[in-house]
């Protein structure tokens, strides 16, 4: 063992002190290995990057005073409401804030709660508002920027986010109270089929990298072999020369590790703020997993030495020269077939397992597909040798190329194998994605010809809701507005322990709007309807326990469990007609009680009212 380490060290010295040709070969090899190492380190950092991104998202999620996340027993000291918006193709996140105590809890990235009329903006949003492209957005966010949100409060450097101060927030107007930040939601495991997709993506991306690294360490192999022949002339045996060659590859691989690490760190600083496929990150969040980084550091030099030793077995280095033209050993087929055959069998087994709920099916699919792709790498050299060995005749350039492959097809096979794996893996990913497409997509039945935009307002003020809907109807370019105010009503009276109080939805809208949501027939202001879902007998029976013509319903919001229910009663007229719902422009059916403005006092719906407006707009060009 000591002698082999000495031979490796001697080879490393030759690589670093071998003159200009040796340096060129070493640097080219190091550059190729470095590119592969940078990609491997990037792949090893993906789990940590996803975890850091989730941590940043959870860190700014507020929790209430009564939340189980409030382990410090903090008092509610801040009022907030979400204020997300869309601008062109960008989503702009934001919250309205108001202090509820002298020392309010602060969201991450802020040094103080913005005063009313001011806001704290992310650097990207600040730059957008200061640019000509943000002219219309400045009208929507007419706040003075007094703070810049720090990195701790952002998910990525290019995120568009803001916190604005407001003196109008109150719990009566729908604001929520926060005792602190850092609300981590319940983590759900990734769908097994998506796990398979992730595994296939990793294999398809990383296997060509491994092939590329294995090819890179063999740059300039013929010149190196002639130098090894000189070592044989001074007394080195064949095994020693192989290990010296391995030492040269080891030195190049170590330099490649250093170069790859620098490329990885530099790439993180460049790509992080710019974003990659609309996915930005902070450079500090891109860190390899603690166990994957040492694995890359050990695997790459070991791969370099192993590939070199394997390659030297087919080369005869003699004192007077290198012999490559001798009779080469035929490549054995049987072990090359094991991987693709085993992978194919696993895929067949996975097909049977997939017919029944089984946790082993994703494992079998991922393993089978990986073995098939690995089998392509091992089978390709034999296939190239078998094909070119039977080729005869043709033009002179063709014969020269064929003869070169017949003498040594390994170089061409290695060059093509990475491309083959990438292409085959891409095809496999496409086929798999198409196969699981229906599991994650459904036809919603949305009709874009009836409405193209939806506006929601979680604000329990029916008068303001009606004003918003009327404003949309008078807006130039808006052709139709389907505006509703919805709330929930319950059946009054006592409920047995363990039973659920019958509840249904109440929808307020004019006759034109209700006709878009149900087959109401004739309608005039003051009418009411009991709207059944089409074909859902069980749901209709549950709704009818609350929607009883001639009987009262409770329009007040439910109190805390165990507390006496507050009663704000309204009687559903006995003249209410039973009709059937029709799909709205989004493809959904809305059942429950439908009322026109003249049938109910809108003040009864103040507790939990929600406003929705579906807009159909003119799609033509804007007038000059």
Coordinates of C-alpha atoms in Angstrom, one line a residue:
X1 CA 0.0 0.0 0.0
X2 CA 2.8 2.4 0.9
X3 CA 4.4 1.7 -2.5
X4 CA 1.2 2.5 -4.3
X5 CA 0.9 5.8 -2.5
X6 CA 4.5 6.6 -3.5
X7 CA 3.6 5.8 -7.1
X8 CA 0.5 8.0 -6.9
X9 CA 2.7 10.8 -5.5
X10 CA 5.3 10.4 -8.2
X11 CA 2.6 10.6 -10.9
X12 CA 1.2 13.8 -9.3
X13 CA 4.7 15.3 -9.4
X14 CA 5.0 14.4 -13.1
X15 CA 1.6 16.1 -13.8
X16 CA 2.7 19.3 -12.0
X17 CA 6.4 19.5 -13.3
X18 CA 6.1 17.9 -16.7
X19 CA 6.9 21.0 -18.7
X20 CA 4.5 23.0 -20.9
X21 CA 2.8 19.9 -22.5
X22 CA 2.2 18.4 -19.1
X23 CA 0.8 21.6 -17.7
X24 CA -1.5 22.0 -20.7
X25 CA -2.8 18.5 -20.3
X26 CA -3.2 18.9 -16.5
X27 CA -5.0 22.2 -16.8
X28 CA -7.4 21.0 -19.6
X29 CA -8.2 17.9 -17.4
X30 CA -8.7 20.1 -14.4
X31 CA -11.0 22.4 -16.3
X32 CA -13.2 19.5 -17.5
X33 CA -13.3 18.0 -14.0
X34 CA -14.0 21.4 -12.5
X35 CA -17.1 21.9 -14.7
X36 CA -18.4 18.5 -13.6
X37 CA -17.6 19.2 -9.9
X38 CA -19.4 22.6 -10.1
X39 CA -22.5 20.8 -11.4
X40 CA -22.2 18.1 -8.7
X41 CA -21.9 20.7 -5.9
X42 CA -24.9 22.5 -7.3
X43 CA -27.0 19.4 -7.3
X44 CA -25.8 18.5 -3.8
X45 CA -27.0 22.0 -2.7
X46 CA -30.5 21.6 -4.0
X47 CA -32.0 20.0 -0.8
X48 CA -30.4 22.7 1.4
X49 CA -31.6 25.4 -0.9
X50 CA -35.2 24.2 -0.8
X51 CA -35.0 23.9 3.0
X52 CA -33.6 27.5 3.3
X53 CA -36.3 28.8 1.0
X54 CA -39.0 27.1 3.1
X55 CA -37.5 28.5 6.3
X56 CA -37.6 32.0 4.8
X57 CA -41.3 31.6 3.9
X58 CA -42.2 30.2 7.3
X59 CA -40.2 32.9 9.1
X60 CA -42.6 35.7 8.0
X61 CA -45.8 33.8 8.5
X62 CA -47.6 35.3 11.5
X63 CA -49.2 33.3 14.3
X64 CA -52.0 34.3 16.7
X65 CA -51.9 34.6 20.5
X66 CA -53.8 31.3 20.9
X67 CA -51.7 29.4 18.4
X68 CA -49.7 26.3 19.5
X69 CA -46.7 28.0 17.8
X70 CA -46.8 30.7 20.5
X71 CA -44.5 28.8 22.8
X72 CA -43.3 32.1 24.4
X73 CA -46.9 33.1 25.4
X74 CA -46.6 36.4 23.6
X75 CA -49.5 38.8 23.5
X76 CA -51.1 39.9 20.2
X77 CA -49.3 43.2 19.4
X78 CA -49.8 43.7 15.6
X79 CA -52.8 43.9 13.3
X80 CA -52.3 42.8 9.7
X81 CA -54.1 41.9 6.5
X82 CA -52.8 40.5 3.2
X83 CA -52.4 42.9 0.3
X84 CA -51.0 40.8 -2.5
X85 CA -51.5 42.0 -6.0
X86 CA -50.6 41.3 -9.7
X87 CA -48.8 43.6 -11.9
X88 CA -48.3 42.6 -15.6
X89 CA -46.8 39.1 -15.3
X90 CA -45.4 39.6 -11.7
X91 CA -46.9 38.7 -8.4
X92 CA -46.3 41.3 -5.7
X93 CA -46.7 40.1 -2.2
X94 CA -47.5 42.5 0.7
X95 CA -49.2 43.1 4.0
X96 CA -50.9 46.1 5.6
X97 CA -49.7 46.5 9.2
X98 CA -50.8 48.5 12.3
X99 CA -49.3 48.4 15.7
X100 CA -51.6 47.2 18.5
X101 CA -49.1 47.9 21.4
X102 CA -46.2 50.1 22.2
X103 CA -43.7 47.3 21.4
X104 CA -45.2 45.4 18.5
X105 CA -43.7 42.2 17.1
X106 CA -41.7 42.9 13.9
X107 CA -41.7 40.8 10.7
X108 CA -38.3 39.6 9.7
X109 CA -36.4 42.2 7.7
X110 CA -38.0 45.3 9.4
X111 CA -36.6 47.6 12.0
X112 CA -39.9 49.3 12.8
X113 CA -43.6 49.1 11.8
X114 CA -44.2 51.5 8.9
X115 CA -46.2 54.6 9.8
X116 CA -49.5 55.1 8.1
X117 CA -49.0 56.2 4.5
X118 CA -45.5 54.8 4.3
X119 CA -44.1 51.4 3.5
X120 CA -41.1 49.2 3.6
X121 CA -40.3 47.7 0.2
X122 CA -37.9 45.0 -1.1
X123 CA -35.0 46.3 -3.2
X124 CA -36.5 44.8 -6.3
X125 CA -39.9 46.5 -5.7
X126 CA -38.2 49.8 -4.8
X127 CA -36.3 49.7 -8.1
X128 CA -39.5 48.8 -10.1
X129 CA -41.4 51.7 -8.5
X130 CA -38.6 54.1 -9.4
X131 CA -38.5 53.0 -13.0
X132 CA -40.7 54.1 -15.9
X133 CA -42.2 50.6 -16.0
X134 CA -43.6 51.1 -12.5
X135 CA -45.7 54.2 -13.3
X136 CA -49.1 52.4 -13.0
X137 CA -47.9 50.4 -10.0
X138 CA -47.1 53.7 -8.2
X139 CA -50.7 54.7 -8.4
X140 CA -51.7 51.3 -6.9
X141 CA -49.1 51.6 -4.1
X142 CA -49.1 55.3 -3.3
X143 CA -46.9 55.0 -0.2
X144 CA -43.7 56.7 0.7
X145 CA -40.8 54.2 0.9
X146 CA -39.1 54.8 4.3
X147 CA -37.5 51.4 4.8
X148 CA -35.9 48.6 2.7
X149 CA -36.8 45.1 3.7
X150 CA -33.6 43.2 4.8
X151 CA -32.6 39.8 3.4
X152 CA -34.0 38.0 6.4
X153 CA -37.5 39.1 5.3
X154 CA -37.3 38.0 1.6
X155 CA -37.4 34.6 -0.1
X156 CA -35.1 35.7 -2.9
X157 CA -33.2 38.8 -3.9
X158 CA -35.5 39.6 -6.8
X159 CA -38.8 39.2 -4.8
X160 CA -41.4 42.0 -5.1
X161 CA -42.7 42.5 -1.5
X162 CA -43.8 45.3 0.8
X163 CA -45.2 46.1 4.2
X164 CA -47.4 49.2 4.3
X165 CA -48.7 51.0 7.4
X166 CA -52.4 51.7 7.8
X167 CA -54.3 53.5 10.6
X168 CA -57.7 52.0 9.4
X169 CA -57.0 48.4 10.3
X170 CA -59.1 46.8 13.0
X171 CA -60.5 43.4 13.8
X172 CA -64.0 44.7 12.9
X173 CA -62.8 45.4 9.4
X174 CA -61.3 42.0 8.9
X175 CA -57.8 42.5 10.1
X176 CA -56.1 39.6 12.0
X177 CA -54.0 39.9 15.2
X178 CA -50.5 38.5 15.3
X179 CA -48.4 37.7 18.4
X180 CA -45.3 36.8 16.5
X181 CA -43.8 35.4 13.3
X182 CA -42.5 32.0 12.3
X183 CA -45.6 29.9 11.8
X184 CA -44.5 26.6 10.3
X185 CA -47.4 24.9 8.6
X186 CA -48.0 21.1 8.5
X187 CA -45.5 19.5 6.2
X188 CA -47.0 17.1 3.8
X189 CA -44.8 14.4 2.1
X190 CA -44.2 14.7 -1.6
X191 CA -46.4 12.7 -3.8
X192 CA -44.8 9.3 -4.6
X193 CA -45.1 9.9 -8.3
X194 CA -43.3 13.3 -7.9
X195 CA -40.6 11.5 -6.0
X196 CA -40.0 9.3 -9.0
X197 CA -39.8 12.3 -11.2
X198 CA -37.2 14.0 -9.0
X199 CA -35.1 10.8 -8.9
X200 CA -35.2 10.6 -12.7
X201 CA -34.3 14.2 -13.1
X202 CA -31.3 13.7 -10.8
X203 CA -30.1 10.6 -12.8
X204 CA -30.6 12.3 -16.1
X205 CA -28.7 15.4 -15.1
X206 CA -25.9 13.8 -13.1
X207 CA -25.1 10.7 -15.1
X208 CA -23.8 12.6 -18.1
X209 CA -21.7 14.7 -15.6
X210 CA -20.1 11.5 -14.3
X211 CA -19.4 10.3 -17.9
X212 CA -17.9 13.7 -18.7
X213 CA -15.6 13.6 -15.7
X214 CA -14.5 10.1 -16.6
X215 CA -13.7 11.3 -20.2
X216 CA -12.0 14.5 -19.0
X217 CA -9.4 12.6 -17.0
X218 CA -8.2 10.8 -20.1
X219 CA -7.3 14.0 -22.1
X220 CA -3.9 13.5 -23.7
X221 CA -3.6 9.9 -22.9
X222 CA -1.3 9.0 -25.8
X223 CA 1.4 11.5 -24.9
X224 CA 1.2 10.3 -21.3
X225 CA 1.7 6.7 -22.4
X226 CA 4.9 7.6 -24.3
X227 CA 6.3 9.2 -21.2
X228 CA 5.4 6.1 -19.2
X229 CA 7.4 4.1 -21.7
X230 CA 10.5 6.1 -20.7
X231 CA 9.9 5.1 -17.1
X232 CA 9.8 1.4 -18.2
X233 CA 13.2 2.0 -19.8
X234 CA 14.7 3.1 -16.4
X235 CA 13.3 0.0 -14.6
X236 CA 9.6 0.6 -13.7
X237 CA 7.3 -2.4 -14.0
X238 CA 3.9 -2.3 -15.7
X239 CA 1.9 -2.1 -12.5
X240 CA 4.0 0.8 -11.3
X241 CA 3.4 2.8 -14.6
X242 CA -0.3 2.2 -14.2
X243 CA -0.3 3.7 -10.7
X244 CA 1.9 6.6 -11.8
X245 CA -0.6 7.3 -14.5
X246 CA -3.3 7.2 -11.9
X247 CA -1.3 9.7 -9.8
X248 CA -1.3 12.1 -12.8
X249 CA -5.0 11.8 -13.1
X250 CA -5.3 12.3 -9.3
X251 CA -3.4 15.6 -9.4
X252 CA -5.7 16.8 -12.2
X253 CA -8.8 15.8 -10.3
X254 CA -7.6 17.6 -7.2
X255 CA -7.0 20.7 -9.2
X256 CA -10.4 20.2 -10.8
X257 CA -12.0 20.0 -7.3
X258 CA -10.5 23.3 -6.4
X259 CA -11.5 24.9 -9.8
X260 CA -15.0 23.4 -9.5
X261 CA -15.4 24.8 -6.0
X262 CA -14.4 28.3 -7.1
X263 CA -16.8 28.0 -10.1
X264 CA -19.6 26.9 -7.8
X265 CA -19.1 29.8 -5.4
X266 CA -18.7 32.3 -8.1
X267 CA -21.7 31.0 -10.0
X268 CA -23.9 31.2 -6.8
X269 CA -23.0 34.9 -6.4
X270 CA -23.8 35.6 -10.1
X271 CA -26.9 33.4 -10.6
X272 CA -28.5 34.0 -7.2
X273 CA -29.6 37.6 -7.7
X274 CA -30.3 37.1 -11.4
X275 CA -32.3 34.0 -10.9
X276 CA -32.3 30.7 -12.8
X277 CA -35.5 29.9 -14.7
X278 CA -37.4 32.5 -12.6
X279 CA -36.0 30.9 -9.4
X280 CA -33.7 33.2 -7.4
X281 CA -31.8 32.6 -4.2
X282 CA -29.4 34.2 -1.8
X283 CA -25.8 32.9 -2.4
X284 CA -25.5 32.0 1.3
X285 CA -28.5 29.6 1.0
X286 CA -26.8 27.5 -1.7
X287 CA -24.7 25.1 0.4
X288 CA -24.1 21.5 -0.3
X289 CA -25.5 18.9 2.2
X290 CA -22.9 18.2 4.9
X291 CA -22.6 14.5 3.8
X292 CA -22.8 15.2 0.0
X293 CA -19.9 17.6 -0.2
X294 CA -17.3 15.2 1.3
X295 CA -18.8 12.5 -0.9
X296 CA -18.1 14.6 -4.0
X297 CA -14.6 15.4 -2.7
X298 CA -13.8 11.7 -2.4
X299 CA -15.7 10.3 -5.3
X300 CA -14.2 12.5 -8.0
X301 CA -10.5 11.7 -7.3
X302 CA -11.4 8.1 -6.8
X303 CA -13.3 8.0 -10.2
X304 CA -10.3 9.7 -11.9
X305 CA -7.8 7.1 -10.5
X306 CA -10.2 4.1 -11.2
X307 CA -10.9 5.2 -14.8
X308 CA -7.2 5.6 -15.5
X309 CA -6.3 2.2 -14.0
X310 CA -9.0 0.6 -16.0
X311 CA -7.9 2.3 -19.2
X312 CA -4.3 1.3 -18.7
X313 CA -5.3 -2.4 -18.7
X314 CA -5.8 -2.2 -22.5
X315 CA -2.5 -0.5 -23.1
X316 CA 0.9 -2.3 -23.2
X317 CA 3.6 0.1 -22.1
X318 CA 7.1 -1.3 -23.0
X319 CA 10.5 0.3 -22.7
X320 CA 10.7 0.9 -26.4
X321 CA 7.2 2.2 -26.9
X322 CA 3.4 1.8 -26.4
X323 CA 1.6 -1.0 -28.0
X324 CA -2.1 -0.3 -28.9
X325 CA -2.4 -2.3 -32.1
X326 CA -2.3 -5.7 -30.5
X327 CA -5.3 -8.0 -30.5
X328 CA -7.8 -6.4 -28.1
X329 CA -9.9 -8.5 -25.9
X330 CA -13.5 -8.8 -27.0
X331 CA -15.9 -7.1 -24.8
X332 CA -18.1 -9.4 -22.8
X333 CA -21.9 -9.0 -23.2
X334 CA -23.4 -11.0 -20.4
X335 CA -22.7 -8.5 -17.6
X336 CA -23.6 -5.5 -19.7
X337 CA -27.1 -6.9 -20.2
X338 CA -27.7 -7.4 -16.4
X339 CA -28.4 -3.7 -15.7
X340 CA -30.9 -3.0 -18.5
X341 CA -32.6 -6.4 -18.1
X342 CA -32.9 -5.9 -14.3
X343 CA -34.2 -2.4 -14.9
X344 CA -36.8 -3.7 -17.4
X345 CA -38.0 -6.4 -15.0
X346 CA -38.4 -3.8 -12.3
X347 CA -40.5 -1.6 -14.6
X348 CA -42.7 -4.6 -15.4
X349 CA -43.1 -5.3 -11.7
X350 CA -43.8 -1.6 -11.0
X351 CA -46.6 -1.8 -13.6
X352 CA -48.3 -4.6 -11.6
X353 CA -47.8 -2.7 -8.3
X354 CA -49.2 0.5 -9.8
X355 CA -52.5 -1.2 -10.4
X356 CA -53.0 -1.5 -6.7
X357 CA -52.2 1.1 -4.0
X358 CA -48.6 0.1 -3.0
X359 CA -45.7 2.2 -1.7
X360 CA -43.2 0.0 -3.5
X361 CA -44.4 1.1 -7.0
X362 CA -42.5 4.5 -7.0
X363 CA -39.3 2.8 -5.7
X364 CA -39.5 0.1 -8.4
X365 CA -40.1 2.7 -11.2
X366 CA -37.2 4.9 -10.0
X367 CA -34.8 2.0 -9.6
X368 CA -35.8 0.4 -12.9
X369 CA -35.4 3.5 -14.9
X370 CA -32.1 4.3 -13.3
X371 CA -30.8 0.8 -14.1
X372 CA -31.9 1.0 -17.7
X373 CA -30.1 4.3 -18.2
X374 CA -26.9 2.9 -16.5
X375 CA -27.2 -0.1 -18.8
X376 CA -27.0 2.2 -21.8
X377 CA -23.6 3.4 -20.7
X378 CA -22.3 -0.1 -20.3
X379 CA -23.9 -1.6 -23.4
X380 CA -22.9 1.2 -25.8
X381 CA -19.2 0.3 -26.1
X382 CA -20.1 -3.4 -26.9
X383 CA -22.7 -2.3 -29.4
X384 CA -20.3 0.1 -31.2
X385 CA -17.6 -2.6 -31.4
X386 CA -20.1 -5.2 -32.7
X387 CA -21.4 -2.9 -35.4
X388 CA -18.1 -1.5 -36.7
X389 CA -16.6 -5.0 -36.8
X390 CA -19.0 -6.0 -39.5
X391 CA -18.6 -2.9 -41.7
X392 CA -16.8 -3.4 -45.0
X393 CA -16.1 -1.2 -48.1
X394 CA -17.2 2.3 -48.9
X395 CA -15.3 5.5 -49.7
X396 CA -11.8 6.0 -48.5
X397 CA -12.7 8.5 -45.7
X398 CA -15.4 6.1 -44.5
X399 CA -13.0 3.2 -44.5
X400 CA -10.5 5.2 -42.5
X401 CA -13.1 6.2 -39.9
X402 CA -14.4 2.6 -39.6
X403 CA -10.8 1.2 -39.3
X404 CA -10.1 3.7 -36.5
X405 CA -13.2 2.5 -34.7
X406 CA -12.3 -1.1 -35.3
X407 CA -8.9 -0.6 -33.7
X408 CA -10.1 1.4 -30.7
X409 CA -13.8 2.3 -30.3
X410 CA -13.6 3.2 -26.6
X411 CA -12.9 7.0 -27.2
X412 CA -15.9 7.4 -29.5
X413 CA -18.1 5.4 -27.2
X414 CA -17.2 7.5 -24.2
X415 CA -17.8 10.7 -26.1
X416 CA -21.2 9.5 -27.3
X417 CA -22.4 7.7 -24.1
X418 CA -23.0 11.0 -22.2
X419 CA -25.1 12.4 -25.0
X420 CA -27.0 9.0 -25.3
X421 CA -27.9 9.0 -21.6
X422 CA -29.0 12.6 -21.8
X423 CA -31.2 12.0 -24.8
X424 CA -32.6 8.7 -23.5
X425 CA -33.2 10.3 -20.1
X426 CA -35.0 13.2 -21.6
X427 CA -37.3 10.9 -23.5
X428 CA -37.9 8.9 -20.4
X429 CA -38.8 12.1 -18.5
X430 CA -41.2 13.2 -21.2
X431 CA -42.9 9.8 -21.3
X432 CA -43.2 9.7 -17.5
X433 CA -44.5 13.3 -17.3
X434 CA -47.1 12.5 -20.0
X435 CA -48.1 9.3 -18.1
X436 CA -48.7 11.1 -14.8
X437 CA -50.2 14.3 -16.4
X438 CA -53.8 13.3 -15.7
X439 CA -53.0 12.7 -12.0
X440 CA -52.2 16.3 -11.4
X441 CA -54.5 18.1 -13.9
X442 CA -58.2 18.2 -14.4
X443 CA -60.6 19.9 -16.7
X444 CA -62.2 22.7 -14.6
X445 CA -64.9 23.6 -17.0
X446 CA -64.0 27.3 -16.8
X447 CA -65.5 29.4 -19.6
X448 CA -63.2 32.3 -20.4
X449 CA -65.7 33.7 -22.8
X450 CA -68.0 34.6 -19.9
X451 CA -65.4 36.1 -17.6
X452 CA -61.6 36.6 -17.7
X453 CA -60.8 38.1 -14.3
X454 CA -62.0 37.4 -10.8
X455 CA -61.7 40.0 -7.9
X456 CA -62.1 38.8 -4.3
X457 CA -62.5 41.1 -1.2
X458 CA -62.5 39.5 2.2
X459 CA -64.2 42.5 3.8
X460 CA -67.4 42.3 5.8
X461 CA -69.1 45.5 4.6
X462 CA -71.9 44.8 2.2
X463 CA -72.4 48.5 1.3
X464 CA -68.8 48.8 0.3
X465 CA -69.0 45.5 -1.6
X466 CA -72.0 46.8 -3.6
X467 CA -70.1 50.0 -4.3
X468 CA -67.1 48.1 -5.6
X469 CA -69.4 46.0 -7.9
X470 CA -71.1 49.1 -9.2
X471 CA -67.7 50.8 -9.9
X472 CA -66.6 47.9 -12.0
X473 CA -69.8 48.1 -14.1
X474 CA -69.1 51.7 -14.9
X475 CA -65.4 51.1 -15.7
X476 CA -64.6 51.6 -19.4
X477 CA -63.7 48.3 -21.1
X478 CA -65.7 46.1 -18.7
X479 CA -68.5 44.5 -20.6
X480 CA -70.1 42.4 -17.8
X481 CA -69.8 42.0 -14.1
X482 CA -71.1 39.0 -12.2
X483 CA -70.9 40.4 -8.7
X484 CA -72.0 38.6 -5.5
X485 CA -71.8 39.0 -1.8
X486 CA -71.7 35.6 0.0
X487 CA -72.0 34.6 3.6
X488 CA -72.9 31.5 5.6
X489 CA -76.1 30.9 7.5
X490 CA -76.9 28.2 10.0
X491 CA -80.0 26.5 11.3
X492 CA -81.0 28.1 14.6
X493 CA -81.8 26.0 17.7
X494 CA -80.0 23.4 19.8
X495 CA -77.7 20.8 18.3
X496 CA -77.0 17.5 20.0
X497 CA -73.5 16.9 21.3
X498 CA -71.3 15.6 18.6
X499 CA -73.5 16.8 15.8
X500 CA -72.6 19.4 13.2
X501 CA -74.9 22.4 13.0
X502 CA -76.6 22.5 9.5
X503 CA -75.0 25.2 7.4
X504 CA -75.4 26.5 3.9
X505 CA -74.2 29.4 1.8
X506 CA -76.2 32.6 1.2
X507 CA -75.5 34.5 -2.0
X508 CA -76.7 38.1 -2.6
X509 CA -76.9 39.4 -6.1
X510 CA -79.1 41.0 -8.7
X511 CA -81.3 39.0 -11.1
X512 CA -78.7 39.3 -13.9
X513 CA -76.0 37.9 -11.7
X514 CA -78.1 35.1 -10.3
X515 CA -79.1 34.0 -13.8
X516 CA -75.4 33.4 -14.5
X517 CA -75.2 31.1 -11.5
X518 CA -78.5 29.2 -11.5
X519 CA -81.4 28.4 -13.8
X520 CA -83.7 30.9 -12.0
X521 CA -86.1 31.6 -14.9
X522 CA -88.1 34.7 -14.2
X523 CA -86.7 37.0 -11.6
X524 CA -87.3 40.4 -10.1
X525 CA -85.9 42.3 -7.1
X526 CA -87.2 40.8 -3.9
X527 CA -87.2 37.2 -5.1
X528 CA -85.4 34.3 -3.2
X529 CA -84.3 30.9 -4.4
X530 CA -83.2 27.6 -2.9
X531 CA -80.6 26.4 -5.3
X532 CA -79.8 22.7 -5.5
X533 CA -76.6 21.2 -6.9
X534 CA -77.2 19.1 -10.0
X535 CA -77.1 15.4 -9.3
X536 CA -75.8 15.6 -5.7
X537 CA -78.7 14.2 -3.7
X538 CA -76.7 13.9 -0.4
X539 CA -75.5 17.5 -0.6
X540 CA -79.0 18.8 -1.4
X541 CA -80.5 16.9 1.6
X542 CA -77.9 18.5 3.9
X543 CA -78.6 22.0 2.5
X544 CA -82.4 21.6 2.9
X545 CA -81.9 21.1 6.6
X546 CA -81.0 24.8 6.8
X547 CA -82.8 26.3 3.7
X548 CA -86.4 25.7 4.8
X549 CA -88.9 28.1 3.1
X550 CA -90.9 30.0 5.7
X551 CA -88.4 29.2 8.5
X552 CA -85.7 31.4 10.0
X553 CA -81.9 31.1 9.5
X554 CA -79.1 32.5 11.6
X555 CA -76.9 35.0 9.7
X556 CA -74.5 35.6 12.6
X557 CA -71.0 34.1 12.6
X558 CA -70.4 31.0 14.9
X559 CA -68.7 31.8 18.2
X560 CA -66.1 29.9 20.0
X561 CA -66.8 26.2 20.5
X562 CA -68.9 25.7 23.6
X563 CA -70.1 29.3 23.7
X564 CA -73.7 30.3 23.4
X565 CA -74.5 30.9 19.7
X566 CA -75.4 34.6 18.8
X567 CA -78.7 34.8 17.0
X568 CA -79.3 37.2 14.1
X569 CA -82.3 35.7 12.5
X570 CA -83.7 36.2 9.0
X571 CA -86.7 34.3 7.7
X572 CA -86.5 32.6 4.3
X573 CA -89.7 33.6 2.5
X574 CA -92.2 30.8 2.0
X575 CA -92.3 31.9 -1.7
X576 CA -88.7 30.9 -2.3
X577 CA -88.5 28.7 -5.4
X578 CA -86.3 25.6 -5.8
X579 CA -84.0 25.8 -8.8
X580 CA -80.9 24.0 -10.0
X581 CA -77.4 25.6 -10.1
X582 CA -75.5 26.0 -13.3
X583 CA -71.7 26.3 -13.6
X584 CA -70.3 29.8 -13.1
X585 CA -67.5 31.1 -15.4
X586 CA -64.9 29.3 -13.3
X587 CA -66.7 26.0 -13.8
X588 CA -68.0 25.6 -10.2
X589 CA -71.6 25.2 -9.1
X590 CA -72.8 27.3 -6.1
X591 CA -75.7 25.9 -4.2
X592 CA -77.5 27.3 -1.2
X593 CA -79.8 30.3 -0.7
X594 CA -79.9 33.0 -3.4
X595 CA -81.4 36.3 -2.6
X596 CA -81.9 39.6 -4.4
X597 CA -81.1 43.0 -2.7
X598 CA -84.8 43.7 -2.0
X599 CA -85.3 40.4 -0.1
X600 CA -82.8 41.0 2.8
X601 CA -81.4 43.7 4.9
X602 CA -77.7 43.7 3.8
X603 CA -76.7 44.7 7.4
X604 CA -77.5 41.2 8.5
X605 CA -74.5 39.9 6.5
X606 CA -71.9 42.1 8.2
X607 CA -70.0 39.3 10.1
X608 CA -68.6 37.0 7.4
X609 CA -69.5 38.5 4.1
X610 CA -67.2 38.1 1.1
X611 CA -67.3 39.9 -2.1
X612 CA -66.5 38.4 -5.5
X613 CA -66.7 40.0 -8.9
X614 CA -66.1 38.1 -12.2
X615 CA -65.3 40.5 -15.0
X616 CA -65.7 40.1 -18.7
X617 CA -63.6 42.8 -20.4
X618 CA -63.0 44.0 -23.9
X619 CA -60.1 42.0 -25.4
X620 CA -59.6 44.3 -28.3
X621 CA -56.8 46.9 -28.6
X622 CA -57.1 50.0 -26.4
X623 CA -58.5 53.1 -28.1
X624 CA -55.9 55.7 -29.1

